[in-house]
PDB file of C-alpha atoms in Angstrom:
ATOM      1  CA  UNK A   1       1.229  -5.984 -16.673  1.00  0.00           C
ATOM      2  CA  UNK A   2      -1.912  -7.780 -17.094  1.00  0.00           C
ATOM      3  CA  UNK A   3      -4.185  -4.682 -17.864  1.00  0.00           C
ATOM      4  CA  UNK A   4      -7.655  -5.757 -18.602  1.00  0.00           C
ATOM      5  CA  UNK A   5      -8.793  -1.991 -19.127  1.00  0.00           C
ATOM      6  CA  UNK A   6     -11.649  -2.220 -22.294  1.00  0.00           C
ATOM      7  CA  UNK A   7     -10.511   2.114 -22.800  1.00  0.00           C
ATOM      8  CA  UNK A   8     -13.535   4.708 -23.856  1.00  0.00           C
ATOM      9  CA  UNK A   9     -11.662   7.817 -25.036  1.00  0.00           C
ATOM     10  CA  UNK A  10     -11.078  10.898 -22.689  1.00  0.00           C
ATOM     11  CA  UNK A  11     -13.294  11.690 -19.593  1.00  0.00           C
ATOM     12  CA  UNK A  12     -16.786  12.722 -19.100  1.00  0.00           C
ATOM     13  CA  UNK A  13     -17.256  16.170 -17.417  1.00  0.00           C
ATOM     14  CA  UNK A  14     -17.091  15.084 -13.601  1.00  0.00           C
ATOM     15  CA  UNK A  15     -19.902  14.437 -11.379  1.00  0.00           C
ATOM     16  CA  UNK A  16     -20.345  14.637  -7.180  1.00  0.00           C
ATOM     17  CA  UNK A  17     -18.604  11.241  -6.672  1.00  0.00           C
ATOM     18  CA  UNK A  18     -16.543  10.603  -9.490  1.00  0.00           C
ATOM     19  CA  UNK A  19     -13.656   8.219  -8.099  1.00  0.00           C
ATOM     20  CA  UNK A  20      -9.982   9.357 -10.544  1.00  0.00           C
ATOM     21  CA  UNK A  21      -6.922   6.704 -10.013  1.00  0.00           C
ATOM     22  CA  UNK A  22      -3.565   7.409 -11.433  1.00  0.00           C
ATOM     23  CA  UNK A  23      -3.482   3.903 -13.382  1.00  0.00           C
ATOM     24  CA  UNK A  24      -0.395   4.554 -15.710  1.00  0.00           C
ATOM     25  CA  UNK A  25       0.043   1.666 -18.343  1.00  0.00           C
ATOM     26  CA  UNK A  26       3.310   0.326 -17.557  1.00  0.00           C
ATOM     27  CA  UNK A  27       4.719  -0.815 -20.382  1.00  0.00           C
ATOM     28  CA  UNK A  28       8.617  -0.116 -20.262  1.00  0.00           C
ATOM     29  CA  UNK A  29      10.799  -4.012 -20.164  1.00  0.00           C
ATOM     30  CA  UNK A  30      13.519  -2.017 -18.301  1.00  0.00           C
ATOM     31  CA  UNK A  31      11.814  -0.159 -16.276  1.00  0.00           C
ATOM     32  CA  UNK A  32       8.830  -1.365 -14.232  1.00  0.00           C
ATOM     33  CA  UNK A  33       7.311   2.235 -13.211  1.00  0.00           C
ATOM     34  CA  UNK A  34       7.845   3.622 -16.520  1.00  0.00           C
ATOM     35  CA  UNK A  35       5.009   4.064 -19.214  1.00  0.00           C
ATOM     36  CA  UNK A  36       1.421   6.445 -20.766  1.00  0.00           C
ATOM     37  CA  UNK A  37       0.349   7.779 -17.697  1.00  0.00           C
ATOM     38  CA  UNK A  38      -3.452   7.396 -17.137  1.00  0.00           C
ATOM     39  CA  UNK A  39      -5.831   8.882 -15.414  1.00  0.00           C
ATOM     40  CA  UNK A  40      -9.385   6.688 -15.030  1.00  0.00           C
ATOM     41  CA  UNK A  41     -12.520   7.693 -14.146  1.00  0.00           C
ATOM     42  CA  UNK A  42     -15.541   6.106 -12.278  1.00  0.00           C
ATOM     43  CA  UNK A  43     -19.107   6.261 -10.977  1.00  0.00           C
ATOM     44  CA  UNK A  44     -19.532   6.334  -7.551  1.00  0.00           C
ATOM     45  CA  UNK A  45     -20.224   2.460  -8.081  1.00  0.00           C
ATOM     46  CA  UNK A  46     -16.653   1.588  -9.880  1.00  0.00           C
ATOM     47  CA  UNK A  47     -18.250   1.520 -13.347  1.00  0.00           C
ATOM     48  CA  UNK A  48     -15.516   2.830 -15.807  1.00  0.00           C
ATOM     49  CA  UNK A  49     -16.431   6.306 -17.251  1.00  0.00           C
ATOM     50  CA  UNK A  50     -13.420   6.858 -19.126  1.00  0.00           C
ATOM     51  CA  UNK A  51      -9.831   7.651 -19.993  1.00  0.00           C
ATOM     52  CA  UNK A  52      -7.628  10.579 -19.950  1.00  0.00           C
ATOM     53  CA  UNK A  53      -3.827   9.456 -21.737  1.00  0.00           C
ATOM     54  CA  UNK A  54      -1.761  11.556 -20.059  1.00  0.00           C
ATOM     55  CA  UNK A  55       0.581  14.145 -22.162  1.00  0.00           C
ATOM     56  CA  UNK A  56       3.906  14.986 -20.382  1.00  0.00           C
ATOM     57  CA  UNK A  57       4.098  12.452 -17.931  1.00  0.00           C
ATOM     58  CA  UNK A  58       7.091   9.082 -17.830  1.00  0.00           C
ATOM     59  CA  UNK A  59       6.352   7.167 -14.602  1.00  0.00           C
ATOM     60  CA  UNK A  60       3.313   6.599 -12.392  1.00  0.00           C
ATOM     61  CA  UNK A  61       0.428   9.206 -11.676  1.00  0.00           C
ATOM     62  CA  UNK A  62       0.704   9.651  -7.960  1.00  0.00           C
ATOM     63  CA  UNK A  63      -0.838  12.134  -5.498  1.00  0.00           C
ATOM     64  CA  UNK A  64      -4.224  12.849  -6.748  1.00  0.00           C
ATOM     65  CA  UNK A  65      -6.299  16.071  -5.650  1.00  0.00           C
ATOM     66  CA  UNK A  66      -8.910  18.181  -6.222  1.00  0.00           C
ATOM     67  CA  UNK A  67      -8.185  22.455  -6.264  1.00  0.00           C
ATOM     68  CA  UNK A  68     -10.880  24.576  -4.592  1.00  0.00           C
ATOM     69  CA  UNK A  69     -11.772  25.127  -8.440  1.00  0.00           C
ATOM     70  CA  UNK A  70     -12.263  21.359  -8.764  1.00  0.00           C
ATOM     71  CA  UNK A  71      -9.413  21.579 -11.520  1.00  0.00           C
ATOM     72  CA  UNK A  72      -8.130  17.848 -10.598  1.00  0.00           C
ATOM     73  CA  UNK A  73      -4.167  17.786  -9.738  1.00  0.00           C
ATOM     74  CA  UNK A  74      -1.400  14.828 -10.441  1.00  0.00           C
ATOM     75  CA  UNK A  75       1.634  14.703 -10.202  1.00  0.00           C
ATOM     76  CA  UNK A  76       4.870  12.481 -11.955  1.00  0.00           C
ATOM     77  CA  UNK A  77       7.789  12.076  -9.323  1.00  0.00           C
ATOM     78  CA  UNK A  78      10.166  11.063 -11.742  1.00  0.00           C
ATOM     79  CA  UNK A  79       9.469  13.632 -14.478  1.00  0.00           C
ATOM     80  CA  UNK A  80       8.775  15.973 -11.912  1.00  0.00           C
ATOM     81  CA  UNK A  81       5.988  17.245 -13.205  1.00  0.00           C
ATOM     82  CA  UNK A  82       2.287  18.542 -12.007  1.00  0.00           C
ATOM     83  CA  UNK A  83      -0.631  17.414 -14.046  1.00  0.00           C
ATOM     84  CA  UNK A  84      -3.516  19.593 -14.213  1.00  0.00           C
ATOM     85  CA  UNK A  85      -6.878  18.566 -15.174  1.00  0.00           C
ATOM     86  CA  UNK A  86     -10.054  20.579 -16.074  1.00  0.00           C
ATOM     87  CA  UNK A  87     -13.522  19.368 -14.175  1.00  0.00           C
ATOM     88  CA  UNK A  88     -14.836  18.804 -18.135  1.00  0.00           C
ATOM     89  CA  UNK A  89     -11.957  16.380 -18.310  1.00  0.00           C
ATOM     90  CA  UNK A  90      -9.591  18.561 -19.856  1.00  0.00           C
ATOM     91  CA  UNK A  91      -5.429  18.151 -19.527  1.00  0.00           C
ATOM     92  CA  UNK A  92      -3.555  21.772 -18.796  1.00  0.00           C
ATOM     93  CA  UNK A  93      -0.204  22.239 -19.499  1.00  0.00           C
ATOM     94  CA  UNK A  94       1.660  20.452 -17.445  1.00  0.00           C
ATOM     95  CA  UNK A  95       3.660  22.944 -14.199  1.00  0.00           C
ATOM     96  CA  UNK A  96       6.849  22.643 -13.062  1.00  0.00           C
ATOM     97  CA  UNK A  97       7.222  24.209  -9.576  1.00  0.00           C
ATOM     98  CA  UNK A  98      11.054  22.641  -9.057  1.00  0.00           C
ATOM     99  CA  UNK A  99      13.033  20.348 -10.630  1.00  0.00           C
ATOM    100  CA  UNK A 100      11.891  18.087  -7.343  1.00  0.00           C
ATOM    101  CA  UNK A 101       9.712  14.052  -7.133  1.00  0.00           C
ATOM    102  CA  UNK A 102       6.654  16.303  -5.489  1.00  0.00           C
ATOM    103  CA  UNK A 103       4.210  13.420  -4.290  1.00  0.00           C
ATOM    104  CA  UNK A 104       1.076  15.821  -3.612  1.00  0.00           C
ATOM    105  CA  UNK A 105       0.218  19.403  -3.070  1.00  0.00           C
ATOM    106  CA  UNK A 106      -1.971  20.993  -0.454  1.00  0.00           C
ATOM    107  CA  UNK A 107      -4.126  24.148  -0.843  1.00  0.00           C
ATOM    108  CA  UNK A 108      -3.668  26.326   2.042  1.00  0.00           C
ATOM    109  CA  UNK A 109      -6.237  29.056   2.985  1.00  0.00           C
ATOM    110  CA  UNK A 110      -4.267  32.160   2.386  1.00  0.00           C
ATOM    111  CA  UNK A 111      -4.235  30.986  -1.337  1.00  0.00           C
ATOM    112  CA  UNK A 112      -0.339  29.176  -1.038  1.00  0.00           C
ATOM    113  CA  UNK A 113       0.920  25.667  -2.033  1.00  0.00           C
ATOM    114  CA  UNK A 114       2.301  23.295   0.124  1.00  0.00           C
ATOM    115  CA  UNK A 115       4.201  20.558  -1.887  1.00  0.00           C
ATOM    116  CA  UNK A 116       5.887  17.359  -0.728  1.00  0.00           C
ATOM    117  CA  UNK A 117       8.405  15.509  -1.918  1.00  0.00           C
ATOM    118  CA  UNK A 118       8.464  11.870  -1.924  1.00  0.00           C
ATOM    119  CA  UNK A 119      12.109  11.258  -2.689  1.00  0.00           C
ATOM    120  CA  UNK A 120      15.362  12.194   0.859  1.00  0.00           C
ATOM    121  CA  UNK A 121      19.452  11.088   0.251  1.00  0.00           C
ATOM    122  CA  UNK A 122      19.900   8.631  -2.531  1.00  0.00           C
ATOM    123  CA  UNK A 123      19.391   4.973  -2.420  1.00  0.00           C
ATOM    124  CA  UNK A 124      17.794   3.677  -5.396  1.00  0.00           C
ATOM    125  CA  UNK A 125      15.243   0.878  -5.338  1.00  0.00           C
ATOM    126  CA  UNK A 126      16.309  -2.384  -4.762  1.00  0.00           C
ATOM    127  CA  UNK A 127      15.390  -4.750  -6.627  1.00  0.00           C
ATOM    128  CA  UNK A 128      12.689  -2.718  -8.379  1.00  0.00           C
ATOM    129  CA  UNK A 129      13.780  -1.860 -12.387  1.00  0.00           C
ATOM    130  CA  UNK A 130      13.209   2.253 -12.040  1.00  0.00           C
ATOM    131  CA  UNK A 131      15.511   4.579 -11.574  1.00  0.00           C
ATOM    132  CA  UNK A 132      14.863   7.836 -10.242  1.00  0.00           C
ATOM    133  CA  UNK A 133      16.553  10.827 -11.898  1.00  0.00           C
ATOM    134  CA  UNK A 134      19.294  13.038  -9.514  1.00  0.00           C
ATOM    135  CA  UNK A 135      18.642  16.390  -8.789  1.00  0.00           C
ATOM    136  CA  UNK A 136      20.364  19.364 -10.855  1.00  0.00           C
ATOM    137  CA  UNK A 137      23.839  19.628  -9.565  1.00  0.00           C
ATOM    138  CA  UNK A 138      23.986  16.265  -7.354  1.00  0.00           C
ATOM    139  CA  UNK A 139      26.137  13.312  -7.954  1.00  0.00           C
ATOM    140  CA  UNK A 140      23.166  10.830  -6.366  1.00  0.00           C
ATOM    141  CA  UNK A 141      21.086  12.600  -4.300  1.00  0.00           C
ATOM    142  CA  UNK A 142      17.141  11.814  -5.425  1.00  0.00           C
ATOM    143  CA  UNK A 143      15.955  14.401  -2.794  1.00  0.00           C
ATOM    144  CA  UNK A 144      15.954  16.160   0.280  1.00  0.00           C
ATOM    145  CA  UNK A 145      12.220  15.488   2.133  1.00  0.00           C
ATOM    146  CA  UNK A 146      11.100  18.696   2.484  1.00  0.00           C
ATOM    147  CA  UNK A 147       8.013  20.348   2.605  1.00  0.00           C
ATOM    148  CA  UNK A 148       8.016  23.266  -0.090  1.00  0.00           C
ATOM    149  CA  UNK A 149       5.642  26.462   0.351  1.00  0.00           C
ATOM    150  CA  UNK A 150       4.987  28.182  -3.224  1.00  0.00           C
ATOM    151  CA  UNK A 151       3.069  31.407  -4.180  1.00  0.00           C
ATOM    152  CA  UNK A 152       0.099  30.833  -6.860  1.00  0.00           C
ATOM    153  CA  UNK A 153       2.734  32.410  -9.409  1.00  0.00           C
ATOM    154  CA  UNK A 154       5.336  29.102  -9.061  1.00  0.00           C
ATOM    155  CA  UNK A 155       7.416  31.903  -6.530  1.00  0.00           C
ATOM    156  CA  UNK A 156       9.318  29.665  -3.818  1.00  0.00           C
ATOM    157  CA  UNK A 157       8.134  31.229  -0.191  1.00  0.00           C
ATOM    158  CA  UNK A 158       9.493  28.805   2.858  1.00  0.00           C
ATOM    159  CA  UNK A 159      11.084  24.916   3.462  1.00  0.00           C
ATOM    160  CA  UNK A 160      10.324  23.144   5.921  1.00  0.00           C
ATOM    161  CA  UNK A 161      12.450  20.596   7.067  1.00  0.00           C
ATOM    162  CA  UNK A 162      10.354  17.310   8.405  1.00  0.00           C
ATOM    163  CA  UNK A 163      11.932  13.987   9.581  1.00  0.00           C
ATOM    164  CA  UNK A 164      10.699  11.215   7.731  1.00  0.00           C
ATOM    165  CA  UNK A 165      11.423   6.998   7.969  1.00  0.00           C
ATOM    166  CA  UNK A 166      12.639   6.339   4.607  1.00  0.00           C
ATOM    167  CA  UNK A 167      10.128   3.085   3.909  1.00  0.00           C
ATOM    168  CA  UNK A 168      11.990   0.087   2.964  1.00  0.00           C
ATOM    169  CA  UNK A 169      14.105   1.182   0.299  1.00  0.00           C
ATOM    170  CA  UNK A 170      15.792   4.187   2.313  1.00  0.00           C
ATOM    171  CA  UNK A 171      14.787   6.914  -0.138  1.00  0.00           C
ATOM    172  CA  UNK A 172      10.897   7.725   0.532  1.00  0.00           C
ATOM    173  CA  UNK A 173      10.389  10.696   2.619  1.00  0.00           C
ATOM    174  CA  UNK A 174       6.652  12.527   1.859  1.00  0.00           C
ATOM    175  CA  UNK A 175       4.741   9.898  -0.463  1.00  0.00           C
ATOM    176  CA  UNK A 176       1.690  10.749   1.015  1.00  0.00           C
ATOM    177  CA  UNK A 177      -0.106  13.339   3.421  1.00  0.00           C
ATOM    178  CA  UNK A 178      -3.140  15.394   4.801  1.00  0.00           C
ATOM    179  CA  UNK A 179      -3.358  18.923   6.078  1.00  0.00           C
ATOM    180  CA  UNK A 180      -4.535  18.687  10.008  1.00  0.00           C
ATOM    181  CA  UNK A 181      -8.324  19.395  10.687  1.00  0.00           C
ATOM    182  CA  UNK A 182      -6.844  23.145  11.662  1.00  0.00           C
ATOM    183  CA  UNK A 183      -4.847  23.330   9.156  1.00  0.00           C
ATOM    184  CA  UNK A 184      -1.695  23.772  10.792  1.00  0.00           C
ATOM    185  CA  UNK A 185       0.346  21.269  10.172  1.00  0.00           C
ATOM    186  CA  UNK A 186       0.604  18.228   7.847  1.00  0.00           C
ATOM    187  CA  UNK A 187       0.497  14.314   9.056  1.00  0.00           C
ATOM    188  CA  UNK A 188       1.959  12.267   6.428  1.00  0.00           C
ATOM    189  CA  UNK A 189       4.005   8.919   5.778  1.00  0.00           C
ATOM    190  CA  UNK A 190       7.271   7.341   4.360  1.00  0.00           C
ATOM    191  CA  UNK A 191       5.688   4.882   2.187  1.00  0.00           C
ATOM    192  CA  UNK A 192       6.236   0.732   4.049  1.00  0.00           C
ATOM    193  CA  UNK A 193       7.610   2.762   6.905  1.00  0.00           C
ATOM    194  CA  UNK A 194       6.948   2.051  10.465  1.00  0.00           C
ATOM    195  CA  UNK A 195       5.925   6.372  11.371  1.00  0.00           C
ATOM    196  CA  UNK A 196       3.223   8.242  11.312  1.00  0.00           C
ATOM    197  CA  UNK A 197       4.413  12.186  11.486  1.00  0.00           C
ATOM    198  CA  UNK A 198       3.675  15.053  12.036  1.00  0.00           C
ATOM    199  CA  UNK A 199       4.832  18.591  10.961  1.00  0.00           C
ATOM    200  CA  UNK A 200       3.632  22.143  12.802  1.00  0.00           C
ATOM    201  CA  UNK A 201       4.004  24.124   9.821  1.00  0.00           C
ATOM    202  CA  UNK A 202       2.338  26.844  12.457  1.00  0.00           C
ATOM    203  CA  UNK A 203       5.753  27.356  14.390  1.00  0.00           C
ATOM    204  CA  UNK A 204       8.383  25.437  11.719  1.00  0.00           C
ATOM    205  CA  UNK A 205       8.486  22.533  14.201  1.00  0.00           C
ATOM    206  CA  UNK A 206       8.981  18.335  14.295  1.00  0.00           C
ATOM    207  CA  UNK A 207       5.650  17.445  16.450  1.00  0.00           C
ATOM    208  CA  UNK A 208       5.686  13.901  17.914  1.00  0.00           C
ATOM    209  CA  UNK A 209       4.320  10.298  16.200  1.00  0.00           C
ATOM    210  CA  UNK A 210       0.934   9.889  16.077  1.00  0.00           C
ATOM    211  CA  UNK A 211       1.269   6.418  15.980  1.00  0.00           C
ATOM    212  CA  UNK A 212       4.876   4.205  15.449  1.00  0.00           C
ATOM    213  CA  UNK A 213       5.810   1.058  15.754  1.00  0.00           C
ATOM    214  CA  UNK A 214       9.373  -0.609  15.857  1.00  0.00           C
ATOM    215  CA  UNK A 215      10.785  -1.404  12.269  1.00  0.00           C
ATOM    216  CA  UNK A 216      10.651  -5.203  13.478  1.00  0.00           C
ATOM    217  CA  UNK A 217       7.091  -5.262  14.098  1.00  0.00           C
ATOM    218  CA  UNK A 218       6.913  -4.688  10.023  1.00  0.00           C
ATOM    219  CA  UNK A 219       3.722  -2.734  10.056  1.00  0.00           C
ATOM    220  CA  UNK A 220       3.827  -0.645   7.130  1.00  0.00           C
ATOM    221  CA  UNK A 221       1.692   2.937   6.437  1.00  0.00           C
ATOM    222  CA  UNK A 222       0.339   3.581   2.884  1.00  0.00           C
ATOM    223  CA  UNK A 223      -1.520   5.771   1.906  1.00  0.00           C
ATOM    224  CA  UNK A 224      -4.180   8.093   4.362  1.00  0.00           C
ATOM    225  CA  UNK A 225      -7.591  10.588   4.056  1.00  0.00           C
ATOM    226  CA  UNK A 226      -8.727  12.554   6.346  1.00  0.00           C
ATOM    227  CA  UNK A 227     -12.409  12.459   7.472  1.00  0.00           C
ATOM    228  CA  UNK A 228     -14.410  14.904   9.977  1.00  0.00           C
ATOM    229  CA  UNK A 229     -14.384  15.325  13.294  1.00  0.00           C
ATOM    230  CA  UNK A 230      -9.865  15.311  12.983  1.00  0.00           C
ATOM    231  CA  UNK A 231     -10.148  11.603  12.514  1.00  0.00           C
ATOM    232  CA  UNK A 232      -7.938   9.864   9.848  1.00  0.00           C
ATOM    233  CA  UNK A 233      -7.967   6.485   7.794  1.00  0.00           C
ATOM    234  CA  UNK A 234      -4.723   4.650   6.852  1.00  0.00           C
ATOM    235  CA  UNK A 235      -4.179   1.877   4.472  1.00  0.00           C
ATOM    236  CA  UNK A 236      -1.801  -0.163   6.775  1.00  0.00           C
ATOM    237  CA  UNK A 237      -1.363  -3.038   3.567  1.00  0.00           C
ATOM    238  CA  UNK A 238      -3.808  -5.954   4.902  1.00  0.00           C
ATOM    239  CA  UNK A 239      -6.515  -2.958   6.553  1.00  0.00           C
ATOM    240  CA  UNK A 240      -7.481   0.034   6.867  1.00  0.00           C
ATOM    241  CA  UNK A 241      -7.573   1.878  10.431  1.00  0.00           C
ATOM    242  CA  UNK A 242      -9.084   4.697  11.713  1.00  0.00           C
ATOM    243  CA  UNK A 243      -7.741   7.044  13.730  1.00  0.00           C
ATOM    244  CA  UNK A 244      -8.346  10.206  16.150  1.00  0.00           C
ATOM    245  CA  UNK A 245      -6.423  12.901  15.656  1.00  0.00           C
ATOM    246  CA  UNK A 246      -4.816  11.954  18.648  1.00  0.00           C
ATOM    247  CA  UNK A 247      -3.275   8.504  16.967  1.00  0.00           C
ATOM    248  CA  UNK A 248      -6.355   6.872  19.032  1.00  0.00           C
ATOM    249  CA  UNK A 249      -7.279   3.834  16.823  1.00  0.00           C
ATOM    250  CA  UNK A 250     -11.031   3.796  16.314  1.00  0.00           C
ATOM    251  CA  UNK A 251     -11.882   1.217  14.496  1.00  0.00           C
ATOM    252  CA  UNK A 252      -9.686  -1.083  12.656  1.00  0.00           C
ATOM    253  CA  UNK A 253     -10.954  -2.907   9.207  1.00  0.00           C
ATOM    254  CA  UNK A 254      -9.841  -6.139   7.561  1.00  0.00           C
ATOM    255  CA  UNK A 255      -9.000  -6.561   4.202  1.00  0.00           C
ATOM    256  CA  UNK A 256      -8.143  -9.547   1.731  1.00  0.00           C
ATOM    257  CA  UNK A 257      -4.425 -10.008   1.533  1.00  0.00           C
ATOM    258  CA  UNK A 258      -1.530  -7.655   1.106  1.00  0.00           C
ATOM    259  CA  UNK A 259      -1.139  -4.586  -0.717  1.00  0.00           C
ATOM    260  CA  UNK A 260      -4.526  -2.195   0.101  1.00  0.00           C
ATOM    261  CA  UNK A 261      -1.833   1.303  -0.945  1.00  0.00           C
ATOM    262  CA  UNK A 262      -4.522   3.845  -2.106  1.00  0.00           C
ATOM    263  CA  UNK A 263      -7.165   5.441  -0.171  1.00  0.00           C
ATOM    264  CA  UNK A 264     -10.160   8.279  -1.200  1.00  0.00           C
ATOM    265  CA  UNK A 265     -13.552   8.567   0.589  1.00  0.00           C
ATOM    266  CA  UNK A 266     -16.648   8.776  -0.640  1.00  0.00           C
ATOM    267  CA  UNK A 267     -18.338  12.614  -0.454  1.00  0.00           C
ATOM    268  CA  UNK A 268     -20.325  11.529   2.750  1.00  0.00           C
ATOM    269  CA  UNK A 269     -18.071  10.126   3.984  1.00  0.00           C
ATOM    270  CA  UNK A 270     -19.788   6.511   4.186  1.00  0.00           C
ATOM    271  CA  UNK A 271     -17.705   5.233   1.909  1.00  0.00           C
ATOM    272  CA  UNK A 272     -13.699   3.920   1.323  1.00  0.00           C
ATOM    273  CA  UNK A 273     -12.321   3.787  -2.232  1.00  0.00           C
ATOM    274  CA  UNK A 274      -9.403   1.182  -2.153  1.00  0.00           C
ATOM    275  CA  UNK A 275      -6.755   0.461  -4.114  1.00  0.00           C
ATOM    276  CA  UNK A 276      -4.203  -2.888  -3.819  1.00  0.00           C
ATOM    277  CA  UNK A 277      -0.927  -2.476  -6.082  1.00  0.00           C
ATOM    278  CA  UNK A 278      -0.196  -6.212  -6.463  1.00  0.00           C
ATOM    279  CA  UNK A 279      -3.331  -7.653  -7.147  1.00  0.00           C
ATOM    280  CA  UNK A 280      -4.980  -4.266  -9.185  1.00  0.00           C
ATOM    281  CA  UNK A 281      -8.764  -4.944  -6.802  1.00  0.00           C
ATOM    282  CA  UNK A 282     -10.117  -1.524  -6.497  1.00  0.00           C
ATOM    283  CA  UNK A 283     -12.728  -1.986  -4.163  1.00  0.00           C
ATOM    284  CA  UNK A 284     -15.705   0.496  -2.418  1.00  0.00           C
ATOM    285  CA  UNK A 285     -15.751  -0.068   1.036  1.00  0.00           C
ATOM    286  CA  UNK A 286     -18.969   0.576   3.437  1.00  0.00           C
ATOM    287  CA  UNK A 287     -17.288   2.184   6.796  1.00  0.00           C
ATOM    288  CA  UNK A 288     -20.388   0.868   9.047  1.00  0.00           C
ATOM    289  CA  UNK A 289     -20.575  -2.536   8.310  1.00  0.00           C
ATOM    290  CA  UNK A 290     -17.399  -2.841   6.827  1.00  0.00           C
ATOM    291  CA  UNK A 291     -17.989  -5.045   4.017  1.00  0.00           C
ATOM    292  CA  UNK A 292     -16.795  -4.362   0.509  1.00  0.00           C
ATOM    293  CA  UNK A 293     -19.960  -2.785  -1.691  1.00  0.00           C
ATOM    294  CA  UNK A 294     -18.117  -2.813  -5.600  1.00  0.00           C
ATOM    295  CA  UNK A 295     -14.426  -4.321  -7.076  1.00  0.00           C
ATOM    296  CA  UNK A 296     -13.212  -3.824 -10.032  1.00  0.00           C
ATOM    297  CA  UNK A 297     -10.521  -4.465 -11.909  1.00  0.00           C
ATOM    298  CA  UNK A 298      -7.662  -1.585 -13.415  1.00  0.00           C
ATOM    299  CA  UNK A 299      -4.126  -3.791 -13.257  1.00  0.00           C
ATOM    300  CA  UNK A 300      -1.809  -4.863 -11.065  1.00  0.00           C
ATOM    301  CA  UNK A 301       1.180  -2.749  -9.742  1.00  0.00           C
ATOM    302  CA  UNK A 302       0.003   0.402 -11.239  1.00  0.00           C
ATOM    303  CA  UNK A 303      -2.136   2.460  -9.351  1.00  0.00           C
ATOM    304  CA  UNK A 304      -0.646   5.491  -6.913  1.00  0.00           C
ATOM    305  CA  UNK A 305      -3.133   7.997  -6.532  1.00  0.00           C
ATOM    306  CA  UNK A 306      -6.453   8.433  -6.223  1.00  0.00           C
ATOM    307  CA  UNK A 307      -9.383  11.159  -5.682  1.00  0.00           C
ATOM    308  CA  UNK A 308     -12.670  11.039  -5.258  1.00  0.00           C
ATOM    309  CA  UNK A 309     -14.737  14.327  -6.763  1.00  0.00           C
ATOM    310  CA  UNK A 310     -16.817  16.276  -3.668  1.00  0.00           C
ATOM    311  CA  UNK A 311     -18.197  18.305  -5.668  1.00  0.00           C
ATOM    312  CA  UNK A 312     -21.441  17.729  -7.591  1.00  0.00           C
ATOM    313  CA  UNK A 313     -21.977  17.352 -11.163  1.00  0.00           C
ATOM    314  CA  UNK A 314     -21.170  20.924 -13.201  1.00  0.00           C
ATOM    315  CA  UNK A 315     -23.666  22.181 -15.228  1.00  0.00           C
ATOM    316  CA  UNK A 316     -22.676  25.703 -17.108  1.00  0.00           C
TER     317      UNK A 316
END
C-alpha cells in the first residue's frame, strides 16, 4: 500500500463541514483488507486536520455517519464492532450490538437504531485475500443480509428480511444505505451489484427496485447519499447519478477513471465529496457546475466510508 499521508496526532473538535474518512492503514501482507484502523479529518477544502488511530478494529472502517447528538459512528464488519467518536475527537468504548457484520446505523425518529448487515451467504471474496469471520454456530455462513432494529440499550426489537443482490462476490448484502425522505423505507445497494433496492419498514415488505440493470450491462452501484427533495446521489464507479426518489435520473456527472465508491455531501448540498477506492483520490465536486474544486491523495484501496459533519463548530 502506498500511504502518502503526513500524520498529525488526534482529531480536532468537530467543525461544521469537516469531512471524515475511514481509511485503514492496510499493513497485513496476508490480508488485503486488514490493518490499523484510522479515521481522517479534513476541512471543507480537503486540508488534513487530524487522524484518529482507532482502537479495537482489525480491518476497513466502514459506514461513517453522525448520530443526532453529533457523535460520529463507524463500523468494522470483520471485528463486528461499532466505533463511536465524540464531537471533541475522543473515541468512546466500542459497542457490539450483535456478532454480525454491520455496515451502517440509521437513527430513527422514535429513538431506535436500525443496523444493516453487510454480508449474506457463505461466499468468501475471491480473488481478495481477506476472509470474513463465520457466524457463531455456523460452518461457513458469513451473514443473513438482514436489517436489525435495536433500542438504545442494545436490545434487539425486530429483524427484517430484505432482498439483496450479492455483488461480484455473491456475499454482499446491504453495504450502503440511506433512509427515504419520509423515514419509512431503507434505500440500499449491494456493492458492485446492479440493483438499487428498497425495503418498507412500516409494512415489513420489499418494494420494487428504484432502478436496476441486467448483470450483463456491467453497471455497478456503490455508495449513495440522500439530498433534499427526496433525491439520491449515487456513486456508479465512473460517474455520479442524481435520481429522484422515484428512480428518475435527473442528472449524471462523469468522473475520471473508475473506482469512485464513497460519497457524502456538504451541509448546503452544493458539493459532493467522493473517494476513489483504486487511486486513493479524495475530491470535492461542485454539483452546480460539475467541476472538481479540490483534490487530495489518501491511499489506494483503503477508503471504505465517509461522512460530513452537518453541524456548526462546537463552542462549549
